[in-house]
Each structure stands twice: as structure tokens, then as C-alpha cells.
Short mmCIF file of N, CA and C in Angstrom, two decimals:
data_model
loop_
_atom_site.label_atom_id
_atom_site.label_comp_id
_atom_site.label_asym_id
_atom_site.label_seq_id
_atom_site.Cartn_x
_atom_site.Cartn_y
_atom_site.Cartn_z
N UNK W 4 119.07 89.20 109.94
CA UNK W 4 118.72 89.70 108.61
C UNK W 4 118.98 91.13 108.43
N UNK W 5 119.61 91.49 107.31
CA UNK W 5 119.92 92.83 106.96
C UNK W 5 118.94 93.33 105.90
N UNK W 6 118.40 94.52 106.13
CA UNK W 6 117.58 95.14 105.10
C UNK W 6 118.55 95.91 104.18
N UNK W 7 118.35 95.71 102.85
CA UNK W 7 119.08 96.49 101.83
C UNK W 7 118.05 97.08 100.93
N UNK W 8 118.27 98.37 100.68
CA UNK W 8 117.32 99.15 99.89
C UNK W 8 117.80 99.28 98.49
N UNK W 9 116.87 99.11 97.49
CA UNK W 9 117.24 99.09 96.13
C UNK W 9 116.54 100.22 95.39
N UNK W 10 117.29 100.78 94.43
CA UNK W 10 116.65 101.64 93.46
C UNK W 10 117.36 101.36 92.12
N UNK W 11 116.61 101.53 91.07
CA UNK W 11 117.17 101.34 89.75
C UNK W 11 116.76 102.47 88.82
N UNK W 12 117.52 102.74 87.77
CA UNK W 12 117.10 103.64 86.76
C UNK W 12 117.13 102.82 85.49
N UNK W 13 116.20 103.14 84.61
CA UNK W 13 116.03 102.34 83.39
C UNK W 13 115.57 103.25 82.26
N UNK W 14 115.56 102.68 81.00
CA UNK W 14 115.35 103.47 79.84
C UNK W 14 114.03 104.03 79.69
N UNK W 15 112.95 103.24 79.99
CA UNK W 15 111.60 103.77 79.84
C UNK W 15 110.60 102.80 80.54
N UNK W 16 109.44 103.30 80.87
CA UNK W 16 108.44 102.47 81.43
C UNK W 16 107.94 101.40 80.43
N UNK W 17 107.86 101.80 79.15
CA UNK W 17 107.19 100.86 78.18
C UNK W 17 108.11 99.70 77.80
N UNK W 18 109.43 100.00 77.65
CA UNK W 18 110.33 98.99 77.14
C UNK W 18 111.63 99.13 78.00
N UNK W 19 111.53 98.91 79.30
CA UNK W 19 112.64 99.26 80.16
C UNK W 19 113.81 98.36 80.02
N UNK W 20 114.99 98.96 80.04
CA UNK W 20 116.26 98.28 80.12
C UNK W 20 117.08 98.93 81.19
N UNK W 21 117.71 98.16 82.05
CA UNK W 21 118.38 98.72 83.17
C UNK W 21 119.56 99.53 82.85
N UNK W 22 119.71 100.70 83.44
CA UNK W 22 120.77 101.60 83.21
C UNK W 22 121.76 101.57 84.42
N UNK W 23 121.16 101.77 85.59
CA UNK W 23 121.96 101.81 86.86
C UNK W 23 121.16 101.20 87.97
N UNK W 24 121.84 100.85 89.04
CA UNK W 24 121.21 100.32 90.27
C UNK W 24 122.06 100.58 91.44
N UNK W 25 121.37 100.70 92.58
CA UNK W 25 122.11 100.95 93.85
C UNK W 25 121.46 100.10 94.94
N UNK W 26 122.33 99.53 95.78
CA UNK W 26 121.93 98.85 96.96
C UNK W 26 122.55 99.57 98.15
N UNK W 27 121.68 99.91 99.19
CA UNK W 27 122.17 100.62 100.38
C UNK W 27 121.66 99.78 101.58
N UNK W 28 122.63 99.34 102.35
CA UNK W 28 122.24 98.57 103.59
C UNK W 28 121.85 99.52 104.71
N UNK W 29 121.21 98.92 105.70
CA UNK W 29 120.75 99.71 106.82
C UNK W 29 121.89 100.46 107.56
N UNK W 30 123.15 99.87 107.52
CA UNK W 30 124.22 100.50 108.19
C UNK W 30 124.98 101.45 107.25
N UNK W 31 124.46 101.66 106.06
CA UNK W 31 125.04 102.71 105.15
C UNK W 31 125.99 102.22 104.16
N UNK W 32 126.28 100.95 104.05
CA UNK W 32 127.12 100.37 102.96
C UNK W 32 126.42 100.52 101.63
N UNK W 33 127.13 100.92 100.64
CA UNK W 33 126.59 101.23 99.37
C UNK W 33 127.23 100.45 98.16
N UNK W 34 126.47 99.96 97.27
CA UNK W 34 126.91 99.50 96.01
C UNK W 34 126.20 100.26 94.97
N UNK W 35 126.85 100.97 94.04
CA UNK W 35 126.27 101.71 93.00
C UNK W 35 126.94 101.18 91.70
N UNK W 36 126.18 100.83 90.72
CA UNK W 36 126.72 100.37 89.49
C UNK W 36 125.97 101.05 88.26
N UNK W 37 126.72 101.26 87.26
CA UNK W 37 126.18 101.67 86.00
C UNK W 37 126.49 100.64 84.92
N UNK W 38 125.52 100.36 84.09
CA UNK W 38 125.64 99.29 83.14
C UNK W 38 126.28 99.72 81.82
N UNK W 39 127.26 99.02 81.36
CA UNK W 39 128.00 99.39 80.14
C UNK W 39 127.27 99.00 78.86
N UNK W 40 126.49 97.98 78.90
CA UNK W 40 125.83 97.47 77.69
C UNK W 40 124.41 97.20 77.94
N UNK W 41 123.67 96.76 76.92
CA UNK W 41 122.27 96.34 77.07
C UNK W 41 121.25 97.46 76.98
N UNK W 42 121.72 98.68 76.77
CA UNK W 42 120.85 99.86 76.54
C UNK W 42 121.61 100.89 75.79
N UNK W 43 120.85 101.75 75.14
CA UNK W 43 121.41 102.89 74.42
C UNK W 43 120.61 104.13 74.72
N UNK W 44 121.21 105.29 74.57
CA UNK W 44 120.46 106.52 74.80
C UNK W 44 119.23 106.61 73.90
N UNK W 45 119.28 106.05 72.75
CA UNK W 45 118.10 106.01 71.82
C UNK W 45 116.94 105.24 72.37
N UNK W 46 117.21 104.29 73.30
CA UNK W 46 116.14 103.49 73.95
C UNK W 46 115.38 104.37 75.03
N UNK W 47 115.93 105.49 75.39
CA UNK W 47 115.42 106.24 76.55
C UNK W 47 114.24 107.12 76.23
N UNK W 48 113.32 107.21 77.19
CA UNK W 48 112.26 108.14 77.04
C UNK W 48 112.81 109.59 77.26
N UNK W 49 112.06 110.55 76.87
CA UNK W 49 112.45 111.96 76.99
C UNK W 49 112.75 112.27 78.45
N UNK W 50 111.96 111.77 79.39
CA UNK W 50 112.16 111.99 80.82
C UNK W 50 113.52 111.43 81.27
N UNK W 51 113.87 110.30 80.79
CA UNK W 51 115.15 109.65 81.19
C UNK W 51 116.31 110.46 80.61
N UNK W 52 116.17 110.85 79.39
CA UNK W 52 117.24 111.65 78.75
C UNK W 52 117.45 112.94 79.56
N UNK W 53 116.38 113.60 79.98
CA UNK W 53 116.55 114.88 80.78
C UNK W 53 116.91 114.70 82.21
N UNK W 54 116.34 113.68 82.83
CA UNK W 54 116.50 113.53 84.38
C UNK W 54 117.52 112.52 84.81
N UNK W 55 117.78 111.51 84.05
CA UNK W 55 118.69 110.43 84.50
C UNK W 55 120.04 110.42 83.81
N UNK W 56 120.06 110.47 82.57
CA UNK W 56 121.39 110.44 81.85
C UNK W 56 122.39 111.51 82.27
N UNK W 57 121.98 112.71 82.53
CA UNK W 57 122.96 113.72 82.99
C UNK W 57 123.58 113.40 84.35
N UNK W 58 123.02 112.51 85.07
CA UNK W 58 123.54 112.13 86.43
C UNK W 58 124.54 110.99 86.41
N UNK W 59 124.66 110.33 85.27
CA UNK W 59 125.51 109.22 85.07
C UNK W 59 127.00 109.61 85.10
N UNK W 60 127.87 108.69 85.52
CA UNK W 60 129.27 108.97 85.54
C UNK W 60 129.88 108.73 84.07
N UNK W 61 131.13 108.82 83.96
CA UNK W 61 131.71 108.62 82.66
C UNK W 61 131.58 107.21 82.17
N UNK W 62 131.40 107.00 80.85
CA UNK W 62 131.20 105.67 80.30
C UNK W 62 132.30 104.67 80.68
N UNK W 63 133.52 105.11 80.83
CA UNK W 63 134.59 104.16 81.14
C UNK W 63 134.50 103.56 82.63
N UNK W 64 133.61 104.13 83.41
CA UNK W 64 133.34 103.63 84.76
C UNK W 64 132.22 102.54 84.77
N UNK W 65 131.56 102.40 83.66
CA UNK W 65 130.43 101.45 83.64
C UNK W 65 130.92 100.01 83.56
N UNK W 66 130.04 99.11 84.02
CA UNK W 66 130.41 97.69 84.18
C UNK W 66 129.60 96.77 83.28
N UNK W 67 130.18 95.67 82.89
CA UNK W 67 129.43 94.69 82.17
C UNK W 67 128.44 94.01 83.12
N UNK W 68 127.45 93.23 82.60
CA UNK W 68 126.56 92.52 83.46
C UNK W 68 127.25 91.55 84.31
N UNK W 69 128.26 90.84 83.73
CA UNK W 69 128.98 89.86 84.61
C UNK W 69 129.71 90.54 85.75
N UNK W 70 130.34 91.75 85.51
CA UNK W 70 131.01 92.48 86.51
C UNK W 70 129.98 92.94 87.60
N UNK W 71 128.81 93.39 87.17
CA UNK W 71 127.77 93.76 88.09
C UNK W 71 127.27 92.63 88.96
N UNK W 72 127.08 91.48 88.37
CA UNK W 72 126.66 90.33 89.22
C UNK W 72 127.69 90.00 90.23
N UNK W 73 128.93 90.02 89.84
CA UNK W 73 130.01 89.74 90.81
C UNK W 73 130.04 90.74 91.90
N UNK W 74 129.88 92.01 91.55
CA UNK W 74 129.87 93.19 92.55
C UNK W 74 128.73 92.97 93.56
N UNK W 75 127.61 92.54 93.03
CA UNK W 75 126.37 92.30 93.90
C UNK W 75 126.68 91.17 94.83
N UNK W 76 127.19 90.10 94.27
CA UNK W 76 127.49 88.89 95.14
C UNK W 76 128.49 89.22 96.25
N UNK W 77 129.56 90.00 95.85
CA UNK W 77 130.54 90.40 96.84
C UNK W 77 129.99 91.37 97.84
N UNK W 78 129.13 92.29 97.45
CA UNK W 78 128.52 93.23 98.37
C UNK W 78 127.66 92.49 99.37
N UNK W 79 126.82 91.67 98.81
CA UNK W 79 125.88 90.88 99.77
C UNK W 79 126.70 90.05 100.75
N UNK W 80 127.79 89.37 100.26
CA UNK W 80 128.56 88.53 101.09
C UNK W 80 129.29 89.41 102.22
N UNK W 81 129.67 90.58 101.84
CA UNK W 81 130.31 91.43 102.82
C UNK W 81 129.44 91.92 103.99
N UNK W 82 128.19 91.72 103.81
CA UNK W 82 127.21 92.15 104.89
C UNK W 82 127.18 91.08 106.00
N UNK W 83 127.58 89.86 105.69
CA UNK W 83 127.80 88.84 106.72
C UNK W 83 126.56 88.15 107.27
N UNK W 84 125.42 88.40 106.68
CA UNK W 84 124.16 87.69 107.10
C UNK W 84 123.14 87.77 105.98
N UNK W 85 122.00 87.09 106.22
CA UNK W 85 120.98 87.07 105.21
C UNK W 85 120.51 88.47 104.86
N UNK W 86 120.14 88.63 103.60
CA UNK W 86 119.75 89.92 103.10
C UNK W 86 118.36 89.86 102.48
N UNK W 87 117.51 90.86 102.86
CA UNK W 87 116.24 91.05 102.20
C UNK W 87 116.26 92.40 101.56
N UNK W 88 115.85 92.43 100.29
CA UNK W 88 115.87 93.61 99.49
C UNK W 88 114.47 94.35 99.67
N UNK W 89 114.54 95.64 99.91
CA UNK W 89 113.37 96.49 100.08
C UNK W 89 113.36 97.44 98.95
N UNK W 90 112.22 97.69 98.37
CA UNK W 90 112.02 98.71 97.30
C UNK W 90 110.68 99.36 97.40
N UNK W 91 110.53 100.51 96.92
CA UNK W 91 109.22 101.20 96.86
C UNK W 91 108.56 100.98 95.52
N UNK W 92 109.25 100.20 94.66
CA UNK W 92 108.69 99.94 93.34
C UNK W 92 109.00 98.55 92.85
N UNK W 93 108.15 97.59 93.41
CA UNK W 93 108.39 96.21 93.02
C UNK W 93 107.91 95.98 91.58
N UNK W 94 107.18 96.87 91.01
CA UNK W 94 106.75 96.74 89.57
C UNK W 94 107.84 97.10 88.64
N UNK W 95 108.85 97.90 89.12
CA UNK W 95 109.92 98.36 88.19
C UNK W 95 111.30 97.88 88.65
N UNK W 96 111.62 98.27 89.94
CA UNK W 96 113.02 97.98 90.47
C UNK W 96 113.28 96.49 90.49
N UNK W 97 112.31 95.72 91.09
CA UNK W 97 112.56 94.29 91.15
C UNK W 97 112.83 93.66 89.78
N UNK W 98 111.98 93.80 88.79
CA UNK W 98 112.30 93.14 87.50
C UNK W 98 113.56 93.67 86.79
N UNK W 99 113.86 94.94 86.97
CA UNK W 99 115.03 95.53 86.38
C UNK W 99 116.26 94.89 87.04
N UNK W 100 116.27 94.79 88.33
CA UNK W 100 117.41 94.19 89.03
C UNK W 100 117.58 92.75 88.68
N UNK W 101 116.44 92.00 88.74
CA UNK W 101 116.51 90.57 88.50
C UNK W 101 116.83 90.28 87.05
N UNK W 102 116.63 91.24 86.14
CA UNK W 102 117.01 91.00 84.70
C UNK W 102 118.50 90.71 84.57
N UNK W 103 119.31 91.22 85.50
CA UNK W 103 120.81 90.91 85.48
C UNK W 103 121.08 89.45 85.60
N UNK W 104 120.19 88.73 86.29
CA UNK W 104 120.39 87.36 86.62
C UNK W 104 119.51 86.41 85.83
N UNK W 105 118.80 86.91 84.76
CA UNK W 105 117.81 86.23 84.02
C UNK W 105 118.29 84.80 83.56
N UNK W 106 119.44 84.82 82.97
CA UNK W 106 120.01 83.60 82.49
C UNK W 106 121.21 83.07 83.33
N UNK W 107 121.30 83.66 84.58
CA UNK W 107 122.44 83.41 85.42
C UNK W 107 121.98 83.19 86.92
N UNK W 108 120.91 82.56 87.13
CA UNK W 108 120.34 82.37 88.49
C UNK W 108 121.37 81.63 89.37
N UNK W 109 122.25 80.89 88.78
CA UNK W 109 123.28 80.20 89.55
C UNK W 109 124.23 81.20 90.22
N UNK W 110 124.26 82.45 89.74
CA UNK W 110 125.11 83.52 90.28
C UNK W 110 124.37 84.33 91.30
N UNK W 111 123.13 84.04 91.56
CA UNK W 111 122.33 84.84 92.61
C UNK W 111 122.98 84.62 93.87
N UNK W 112 123.27 85.70 94.68
CA UNK W 112 123.91 85.47 95.96
C UNK W 112 123.05 84.63 96.88
N UNK W 113 123.73 83.60 97.47
CA UNK W 113 122.89 82.68 98.27
C UNK W 113 122.31 83.28 99.50
N UNK W 114 122.97 84.37 99.99
CA UNK W 114 122.51 85.05 101.20
C UNK W 114 121.36 86.02 100.93
N UNK W 115 120.94 86.19 99.65
CA UNK W 115 119.94 87.19 99.30
C UNK W 115 118.64 86.51 98.96
N UNK W 116 117.56 86.91 99.68
CA UNK W 116 116.31 86.35 99.44
C UNK W 116 115.81 86.71 98.00
N UNK W 117 115.14 85.82 97.35
CA UNK W 117 114.73 86.09 95.95
C UNK W 117 113.31 86.87 96.02
N UNK W 118 112.71 86.90 97.15
CA UNK W 118 111.44 87.65 97.31
C UNK W 118 111.85 89.06 97.85
N UNK W 119 111.40 90.10 97.08
CA UNK W 119 111.69 91.43 97.52
C UNK W 119 110.49 91.97 98.32
N UNK W 120 110.76 92.88 99.19
CA UNK W 120 109.75 93.45 100.04
C UNK W 120 109.38 94.92 99.57
N UNK W 121 108.13 95.20 99.59
CA UNK W 121 107.73 96.54 99.30
C UNK W 121 107.79 97.35 100.51
N UNK W 122 108.29 98.61 100.41
CA UNK W 122 108.17 99.59 101.52
C UNK W 122 107.74 100.95 100.94
N UNK W 123 107.04 101.64 101.79
CA UNK W 123 106.52 102.87 101.43
C UNK W 123 107.62 103.91 101.10
N UNK W 124 107.29 104.86 100.24
CA UNK W 124 108.26 105.95 99.89
C UNK W 124 107.90 107.14 100.81
N UNK W 125 107.11 106.92 101.78
CA UNK W 125 106.69 108.02 102.78
C UNK W 125 107.97 108.69 103.29
N UNK W 126 108.09 109.96 103.08
CA UNK W 126 109.27 110.72 103.69
C UNK W 126 110.43 110.83 102.78
N UNK W 127 110.36 110.12 101.66
CA UNK W 127 111.53 110.16 100.70
C UNK W 127 111.86 111.53 100.21
N UNK W 128 110.83 112.28 99.77
CA UNK W 128 111.00 113.62 99.23
C UNK W 128 111.63 114.56 100.32
N UNK W 129 111.21 114.41 101.48
CA UNK W 129 111.82 115.22 102.63
C UNK W 129 113.25 114.90 102.89
N UNK W 130 113.62 113.61 102.76
CA UNK W 130 115.03 113.22 102.92
C UNK W 130 115.87 113.76 101.73
N UNK W 131 115.34 113.65 100.59
CA UNK W 131 116.04 114.21 99.41
C UNK W 131 116.35 115.71 99.60
N UNK W 132 115.32 116.51 100.05
CA UNK W 132 115.46 117.92 100.23
C UNK W 132 116.49 118.22 101.40
N UNK W 133 116.29 117.52 102.53
CA UNK W 133 117.09 117.76 103.68
C UNK W 133 118.60 117.41 103.44
N UNK W 134 118.85 116.29 102.74
CA UNK W 134 120.23 115.86 102.52
C UNK W 134 120.80 116.31 101.19
N UNK W 135 120.01 117.10 100.44
CA UNK W 135 120.40 117.61 99.07
C UNK W 135 120.87 116.49 98.13
N UNK W 136 120.02 115.48 98.13
CA UNK W 136 120.23 114.35 97.26
C UNK W 136 119.62 114.60 95.91
N UNK W 137 120.15 113.99 94.86
CA UNK W 137 119.74 114.11 93.43
C UNK W 137 118.64 113.06 93.18
N UNK W 138 117.40 113.57 92.83
CA UNK W 138 116.36 112.62 92.40
C UNK W 138 116.72 112.01 91.08
N UNK W 139 116.36 110.73 91.01
CA UNK W 139 116.57 109.92 89.76
C UNK W 139 118.06 109.56 89.58
N UNK W 140 118.84 109.57 90.69
CA UNK W 140 120.12 108.98 90.69
C UNK W 140 119.97 107.72 91.60
N UNK W 141 120.15 106.57 91.12
CA UNK W 141 119.88 105.37 91.90
C UNK W 141 120.50 105.29 93.27
N UNK W 142 121.72 105.77 93.43
CA UNK W 142 122.34 105.73 94.75
C UNK W 142 121.63 106.67 95.68
N UNK W 143 121.39 107.86 95.25
CA UNK W 143 120.70 108.88 96.09
C UNK W 143 119.27 108.44 96.43
N UNK W 144 118.60 107.96 95.46
CA UNK W 144 117.20 107.39 95.72
C UNK W 144 117.19 106.24 96.64
N UNK W 145 118.09 105.32 96.55
CA UNK W 145 118.18 104.18 97.44
C UNK W 145 118.55 104.67 98.88
N UNK W 146 119.45 105.66 99.00
CA UNK W 146 119.81 106.16 100.29
C UNK W 146 118.65 106.87 100.92
N UNK W 147 117.91 107.68 100.16
CA UNK W 147 116.76 108.40 100.66
C UNK W 147 115.70 107.38 101.12
N UNK W 148 115.47 106.35 100.38
CA UNK W 148 114.48 105.35 100.83
C UNK W 148 114.87 104.66 102.10
N UNK W 149 116.19 104.38 102.26
CA UNK W 149 116.66 103.69 103.54
C UNK W 149 116.47 104.67 104.72
N UNK W 150 116.78 105.90 104.54
CA UNK W 150 116.68 106.93 105.61
C UNK W 150 115.19 107.08 106.00
N UNK W 151 114.34 107.30 104.95
CA UNK W 151 112.93 107.50 105.21
C UNK W 151 112.31 106.29 105.87
N UNK W 152 112.68 105.10 105.46
CA UNK W 152 112.21 103.89 106.14
C UNK W 152 112.58 103.92 107.58
N UNK W 153 113.89 104.17 107.89
CA UNK W 153 114.28 104.21 109.28
C UNK W 153 113.50 105.24 110.11
N UNK W 154 113.28 106.41 109.53
CA UNK W 154 112.58 107.48 110.25
C UNK W 154 111.16 107.32 110.37
N UNK W 155 110.51 106.67 109.36
CA UNK W 155 109.03 106.64 109.35
C UNK W 155 108.35 105.25 109.48
N UNK W 156 109.10 104.21 109.19
CA UNK W 156 108.49 102.96 109.04
C UNK W 156 109.07 101.80 109.84
N UNK W 157 110.31 101.91 110.24
CA UNK W 157 110.97 100.76 110.87
C UNK W 157 110.09 100.41 112.19
N UNK W 158 109.87 99.10 112.29
CA UNK W 158 109.13 98.65 113.41
C UNK W 158 107.70 98.40 113.11
N UNK W 159 107.14 99.04 112.06
CA UNK W 159 105.77 98.74 111.73
C UNK W 159 105.56 98.61 110.21
N UNK W 160 106.55 98.67 109.38
CA UNK W 160 106.59 98.22 108.04
C UNK W 160 105.63 98.99 107.07
N UNK W 161 105.57 100.27 107.22
CA UNK W 161 104.70 101.02 106.25
C UNK W 161 105.29 101.06 104.87
#
């Protein structure tokens, strides 16, 4: 089983719509996607406008939901074994990620468990500072979570 760490960015807590997502495997393989549709800057909270949107890439690099589902399926298959997703926010990251598959569960990667695991964010801020990662960028946040888990929690599941 491979642990894969997830982070998402979304429009707001109240009426969240997925903006971007990242999956980072224990061995450092990364999938980062930005969503082309399904959200607008007008949907975003002031926090997201200030902290998240400036970190996004150019709009022409964004993907449709169908492209993102395929990229996820290909990424999971490339890992070569069963995958369990770990996140420090099952209340936000899990539903945002799963919203991509809401009407397309037949496209859910067969190697990926549908149950997500919670893991502590203990040590994430220190990893961000040490590696000079950008907070609220899904790829950097997922990477920091993976590193913090390895350093602080592996073996006892904090």
C-alpha cells in the first residue's frame, strides 16, 4: 500500500468549489492540477482571493474535470499498488476531491481506496518554513504534509 497525501484549494468554506488539488506519494511523485471550470473568482472568499488565487498558474494550463479525473487515474496507476489517501482535513479536502467524481464514480481509480485517512498536520508549518514552501498552494501543502508525516508520525499514525 502506498500513502498519498492530498491537499485542495477551494473557493470558500461556506460554498466551496474545488480550484486546485495535489497528490504527493511517499516517494515524492506529484500530481498537481488546477481546474478550468466549475468556479469563478467571484465565488471566492476574500481570503482565497488574497492567499490562493495569486499562486495559480496561467488559465491556459488548467484542466477540465474529465482531464483531471484521467490524470488522477493515470497517476494512481503509475504507483503500481493500492493507494490510500491521507489528508489533514477530511472535512474539506475529501469532499472537494471526491466532488470531481460525484457523477462519475465509474472513473474512480480501482487501486485507490474510497476511504480517506486523517493524519495530523503536526510539523507542517516547520516543513513549510524549512523548505520555503508556499502556504495555500495545494502542491506545496501536500508535500509539506507528506514530509511532516514521515518525520513526525510514520509508524504511529498521529
